[in-house]
């Protein structure tokens, strides 16, 4: 169901409940703020065919949710350590290409 890095093998299997299961393994409790970001990331993937790295993630979050939510500090609070990589994993998307 997930690859060796925790990303879903089958993107259509994603759901908010699945996101919470994946988040539990990372020590994160998903709330509405997390879900808003995950849905925006999934929409980005649907539009462009790849997972957003940090800069595009901040830009699309700003456009969709507002400038405060698009700040990297805000995203780091919700998704500690590597927001773009963690957002992709919890949103059921492949790892962004330029994330280590």
Short mmCIF file of N, CA and C in Angstrom, two decimals:
data_model
loop_
_atom_site.label_atom_id
_atom_site.label_comp_id
_atom_site.label_asym_id
_atom_site.label_seq_id
_atom_site.Cartn_x
_atom_site.Cartn_y
_atom_site.Cartn_z
N UNK A 1 0.81 -1.18 0.00
CA UNK A 1 0.00 0.00 0.00
C UNK A 1 0.86 1.27 0.00
N UNK A 2 2.03 1.24 0.69
CA UNK A 2 2.96 2.37 0.65
C UNK A 2 4.32 1.86 0.18
N UNK A 3 5.10 2.79 -0.39
CA UNK A 3 6.46 2.42 -0.78
C UNK A 3 7.38 2.49 0.43
N UNK A 4 8.67 2.28 0.21
CA UNK A 4 9.61 2.25 1.32
C UNK A 4 9.74 3.59 2.05
N UNK A 5 9.31 4.67 1.41
CA UNK A 5 9.39 6.00 2.04
C UNK A 5 8.05 6.45 2.61
N UNK A 6 7.03 5.58 2.56
CA UNK A 6 5.74 5.90 3.16
C UNK A 6 4.73 6.53 2.23
N UNK A 7 5.05 6.69 0.95
CA UNK A 7 4.11 7.27 -0.01
C UNK A 7 3.18 6.18 -0.54
N UNK A 8 1.92 6.56 -0.76
CA UNK A 8 0.95 5.59 -1.28
C UNK A 8 1.37 5.08 -2.65
N UNK A 9 1.19 3.78 -2.86
CA UNK A 9 1.47 3.19 -4.16
C UNK A 9 0.34 3.47 -5.15
N UNK A 10 -0.87 3.63 -4.65
CA UNK A 10 -2.05 3.79 -5.48
C UNK A 10 -2.75 5.09 -5.07
N UNK A 11 -2.56 6.16 -5.85
CA UNK A 11 -3.07 7.48 -5.48
C UNK A 11 -4.58 7.53 -5.22
N UNK A 12 -5.40 6.80 -5.96
CA UNK A 12 -6.85 6.86 -5.68
C UNK A 12 -7.25 6.29 -4.33
N UNK A 13 -6.36 5.58 -3.65
CA UNK A 13 -6.70 5.02 -2.34
C UNK A 13 -6.68 6.08 -1.23
N UNK A 14 -6.27 7.31 -1.55
CA UNK A 14 -6.16 8.35 -0.54
C UNK A 14 -7.53 8.79 -0.03
N UNK A 15 -7.57 9.11 1.24
CA UNK A 15 -8.74 9.71 1.88
C UNK A 15 -8.23 10.49 3.09
N UNK A 16 -9.05 11.39 3.66
CA UNK A 16 -8.60 12.07 4.88
C UNK A 16 -8.28 11.08 6.01
N UNK A 17 -9.02 9.99 6.09
CA UNK A 17 -8.72 8.98 7.11
C UNK A 17 -7.36 8.33 6.86
N UNK A 18 -7.06 8.07 5.59
CA UNK A 18 -5.75 7.50 5.26
C UNK A 18 -4.64 8.50 5.58
N UNK A 19 -4.91 9.80 5.33
CA UNK A 19 -3.93 10.83 5.68
C UNK A 19 -3.65 10.80 7.18
N UNK A 20 -4.68 10.63 7.99
CA UNK A 20 -4.48 10.58 9.44
C UNK A 20 -3.67 9.35 9.84
N UNK A 21 -3.92 8.22 9.19
CA UNK A 21 -3.13 7.02 9.47
C UNK A 21 -1.65 7.26 9.16
N UNK A 22 -1.39 7.87 7.99
CA UNK A 22 -0.01 8.16 7.61
C UNK A 22 0.60 9.17 8.58
N UNK A 23 -0.19 10.17 8.99
CA UNK A 23 0.29 11.20 9.91
C UNK A 23 0.61 10.62 11.28
N UNK A 24 -0.19 9.66 11.73
CA UNK A 24 0.06 9.03 13.03
C UNK A 24 1.46 8.46 13.09
N UNK A 25 1.90 7.86 11.99
CA UNK A 25 3.25 7.29 11.94
C UNK A 25 4.32 8.37 12.05
N UNK A 26 3.96 9.62 11.71
CA UNK A 26 4.89 10.75 11.80
C UNK A 26 4.71 11.55 13.09
N UNK A 27 3.77 11.11 13.93
CA UNK A 27 3.51 11.81 15.19
C UNK A 27 2.72 13.10 15.02
N UNK A 28 1.91 13.17 13.96
CA UNK A 28 1.12 14.36 13.66
C UNK A 28 -0.36 14.02 13.76
N UNK A 29 -1.13 14.89 14.36
CA UNK A 29 -2.58 14.76 14.41
C UNK A 29 -3.17 15.74 13.40
N UNK A 30 -3.86 15.21 12.41
CA UNK A 30 -4.42 16.02 11.33
C UNK A 30 -5.63 16.82 11.82
N UNK A 31 -5.67 18.12 11.45
CA UNK A 31 -6.85 18.93 11.72
C UNK A 31 -7.28 19.60 10.41
N UNK A 32 -8.27 20.48 10.47
CA UNK A 32 -8.78 21.11 9.25
C UNK A 32 -7.71 21.93 8.52
N UNK A 33 -6.81 22.56 9.26
CA UNK A 33 -5.74 23.33 8.62
C UNK A 33 -4.83 22.43 7.79
N UNK A 34 -4.51 21.27 8.31
CA UNK A 34 -3.71 20.30 7.56
C UNK A 34 -4.46 19.85 6.31
N UNK A 35 -5.73 19.50 6.50
CA UNK A 35 -6.52 19.00 5.37
C UNK A 35 -6.65 20.03 4.25
N UNK A 36 -6.80 21.30 4.60
CA UNK A 36 -6.88 22.34 3.56
C UNK A 36 -5.62 22.31 2.70
N UNK A 37 -4.47 22.22 3.33
CA UNK A 37 -3.20 22.18 2.60
C UNK A 37 -3.12 20.91 1.75
N UNK A 38 -3.52 19.79 2.31
CA UNK A 38 -3.46 18.52 1.57
C UNK A 38 -4.36 18.55 0.34
N UNK A 39 -5.56 19.12 0.47
CA UNK A 39 -6.46 19.21 -0.68
C UNK A 39 -5.90 20.13 -1.75
N UNK A 40 -5.27 21.22 -1.36
CA UNK A 40 -4.66 22.13 -2.34
C UNK A 40 -3.51 21.41 -3.06
N UNK A 41 -2.70 20.67 -2.33
CA UNK A 41 -1.60 19.92 -2.94
C UNK A 41 -2.12 18.88 -3.92
N UNK A 42 -3.21 18.21 -3.56
CA UNK A 42 -3.80 17.22 -4.47
C UNK A 42 -4.34 17.89 -5.74
N UNK A 43 -4.92 19.07 -5.59
CA UNK A 43 -5.41 19.82 -6.75
C UNK A 43 -4.24 20.24 -7.65
N UNK A 44 -3.14 20.68 -7.03
CA UNK A 44 -1.94 21.02 -7.78
C UNK A 44 -1.47 19.81 -8.59
N UNK A 45 -1.41 18.66 -7.95
CA UNK A 45 -0.98 17.44 -8.64
C UNK A 45 -1.92 17.11 -9.79
N UNK A 46 -3.21 17.25 -9.55
CA UNK A 46 -4.20 16.96 -10.59
C UNK A 46 -4.02 17.89 -11.80
N UNK A 47 -3.66 19.13 -11.54
CA UNK A 47 -3.49 20.11 -12.60
C UNK A 47 -2.17 19.94 -13.35
N UNK A 48 -1.08 19.75 -12.61
CA UNK A 48 0.25 19.78 -13.21
C UNK A 48 0.92 18.41 -13.38
N UNK A 49 0.43 17.40 -12.70
CA UNK A 49 0.97 16.06 -12.87
C UNK A 49 2.20 15.76 -12.04
N UNK A 50 2.55 16.63 -11.10
CA UNK A 50 3.67 16.36 -10.20
C UNK A 50 3.39 17.02 -8.86
N UNK A 51 4.07 16.55 -7.83
CA UNK A 51 3.91 17.09 -6.48
C UNK A 51 4.69 18.39 -6.35
N UNK A 52 4.11 19.39 -5.69
CA UNK A 52 4.81 20.67 -5.57
C UNK A 52 5.97 20.60 -4.58
N UNK A 53 7.11 21.17 -4.99
CA UNK A 53 8.21 21.37 -4.04
C UNK A 53 7.85 22.59 -3.21
N UNK A 54 8.74 23.03 -2.35
CA UNK A 54 8.40 24.05 -1.37
C UNK A 54 7.94 25.37 -1.98
N UNK A 55 8.66 25.91 -2.92
CA UNK A 55 8.26 27.21 -3.51
C UNK A 55 6.90 27.14 -4.19
N UNK A 56 6.68 26.18 -5.08
CA UNK A 56 5.35 26.10 -5.69
C UNK A 56 4.25 25.80 -4.66
N UNK A 57 4.58 25.04 -3.62
CA UNK A 57 3.60 24.75 -2.58
C UNK A 57 3.21 26.04 -1.87
N UNK A 58 4.19 26.85 -1.49
CA UNK A 58 3.89 28.13 -0.83
C UNK A 58 3.04 29.02 -1.74
N UNK A 59 3.39 29.05 -3.01
CA UNK A 59 2.66 29.90 -3.95
C UNK A 59 1.21 29.45 -4.11
N UNK A 60 0.99 28.17 -4.31
CA UNK A 60 -0.37 27.68 -4.52
C UNK A 60 -1.19 27.77 -3.24
N UNK A 61 -0.58 27.58 -2.10
CA UNK A 61 -1.29 27.73 -0.82
C UNK A 61 -1.69 29.20 -0.64
N UNK A 62 -0.78 30.12 -0.95
CA UNK A 62 -1.08 31.55 -0.86
C UNK A 62 -2.25 31.90 -1.76
N UNK A 63 -2.23 31.40 -2.99
CA UNK A 63 -3.31 31.69 -3.94
C UNK A 63 -4.64 31.10 -3.50
N UNK A 64 -4.60 29.93 -2.89
CA UNK A 64 -5.83 29.23 -2.52
C UNK A 64 -6.36 29.57 -1.14
N UNK A 65 -5.45 29.73 -0.17
CA UNK A 65 -5.87 29.88 1.22
C UNK A 65 -5.50 31.22 1.84
N UNK A 66 -4.63 31.98 1.19
CA UNK A 66 -4.23 33.27 1.73
C UNK A 66 -2.76 33.34 2.06
N UNK A 67 -2.28 34.57 2.19
CA UNK A 67 -0.84 34.77 2.36
C UNK A 67 -0.30 34.23 3.69
N UNK A 68 -1.08 34.29 4.74
CA UNK A 68 -0.61 33.78 6.03
C UNK A 68 -0.38 32.27 5.97
N UNK A 69 -1.30 31.53 5.35
CA UNK A 69 -1.17 30.07 5.25
C UNK A 69 -0.08 29.66 4.27
N UNK A 70 0.25 30.53 3.32
CA UNK A 70 1.28 30.20 2.34
C UNK A 70 2.69 30.46 2.79
N UNK A 71 2.85 30.99 3.99
CA UNK A 71 4.19 31.26 4.51
C UNK A 71 4.87 29.95 4.92
N UNK A 72 6.16 29.87 4.66
CA UNK A 72 6.89 28.64 5.00
C UNK A 72 6.89 28.39 6.50
N UNK A 73 6.86 29.43 7.32
CA UNK A 73 6.81 29.25 8.78
C UNK A 73 5.52 28.54 9.18
N UNK A 74 4.41 28.94 8.59
CA UNK A 74 3.12 28.31 8.88
C UNK A 74 3.17 26.83 8.46
N UNK A 75 3.66 26.57 7.26
CA UNK A 75 3.72 25.19 6.77
C UNK A 75 4.66 24.34 7.61
N UNK A 76 5.76 24.92 8.09
CA UNK A 76 6.68 24.19 8.96
C UNK A 76 6.04 23.83 10.30
N UNK A 77 5.16 24.69 10.80
CA UNK A 77 4.46 24.37 12.04
C UNK A 77 3.51 23.20 11.85
N UNK A 78 2.81 23.18 10.71
CA UNK A 78 1.87 22.09 10.44
C UNK A 78 2.58 20.80 10.06
N UNK A 79 3.64 20.93 9.26
CA UNK A 79 4.34 19.78 8.70
C UNK A 79 5.83 19.93 8.99
N UNK A 80 6.26 19.58 10.22
CA UNK A 80 7.65 19.82 10.63
C UNK A 80 8.70 19.10 9.79
N UNK A 81 9.83 19.67 9.72
CA UNK A 81 11.07 19.19 9.11
C UNK A 81 11.13 19.43 7.60
N UNK A 82 10.25 18.84 6.83
CA UNK A 82 10.27 19.01 5.37
C UNK A 82 8.83 19.11 4.87
N UNK A 83 8.24 20.31 4.93
CA UNK A 83 6.81 20.44 4.60
C UNK A 83 6.41 19.88 3.24
N UNK A 84 7.15 20.20 2.18
CA UNK A 84 6.74 19.74 0.85
C UNK A 84 6.72 18.21 0.78
N UNK A 85 7.74 17.60 1.33
CA UNK A 85 7.82 16.13 1.30
C UNK A 85 6.72 15.51 2.16
N UNK A 86 6.49 16.07 3.33
CA UNK A 86 5.47 15.54 4.24
C UNK A 86 4.06 15.79 3.69
N UNK A 87 3.83 16.96 3.10
CA UNK A 87 2.53 17.24 2.48
C UNK A 87 2.26 16.24 1.38
N UNK A 88 3.25 16.00 0.53
CA UNK A 88 3.06 15.03 -0.55
C UNK A 88 2.72 13.65 0.00
N UNK A 89 3.47 13.21 1.00
CA UNK A 89 3.22 11.89 1.56
C UNK A 89 1.81 11.80 2.16
N UNK A 90 1.44 12.80 2.97
CA UNK A 90 0.13 12.76 3.63
C UNK A 90 -1.02 12.98 2.66
N UNK A 91 -0.75 13.66 1.54
CA UNK A 91 -1.78 13.88 0.52
C UNK A 91 -1.89 12.71 -0.44
N UNK A 92 -1.08 11.68 -0.23
CA UNK A 92 -1.13 10.51 -1.09
C UNK A 92 -0.48 10.72 -2.43
N UNK A 93 0.50 11.62 -2.50
CA UNK A 93 1.17 11.98 -3.75
C UNK A 93 2.61 11.48 -3.75
N UNK A 94 3.22 11.39 -4.94
CA UNK A 94 4.64 11.03 -4.99
C UNK A 94 5.49 12.12 -4.35
N UNK A 95 6.68 11.75 -3.92
CA UNK A 95 7.62 12.71 -3.35
C UNK A 95 7.96 13.77 -4.41
N UNK A 96 8.02 15.04 -4.01
CA UNK A 96 8.43 16.07 -4.98
C UNK A 96 9.83 15.75 -5.52
N UNK A 97 10.04 16.06 -6.78
CA UNK A 97 11.27 15.67 -7.45
C UNK A 97 12.54 16.25 -6.83
N UNK A 98 12.51 17.50 -6.39
CA UNK A 98 13.74 18.08 -5.88
C UNK A 98 13.81 18.11 -4.36
N UNK A 99 13.07 17.22 -3.70
CA UNK A 99 13.20 17.04 -2.24
C UNK A 99 14.11 15.86 -1.98
N UNK A 100 15.02 16.05 -1.06
CA UNK A 100 15.98 14.98 -0.73
C UNK A 100 15.32 13.96 0.17
#
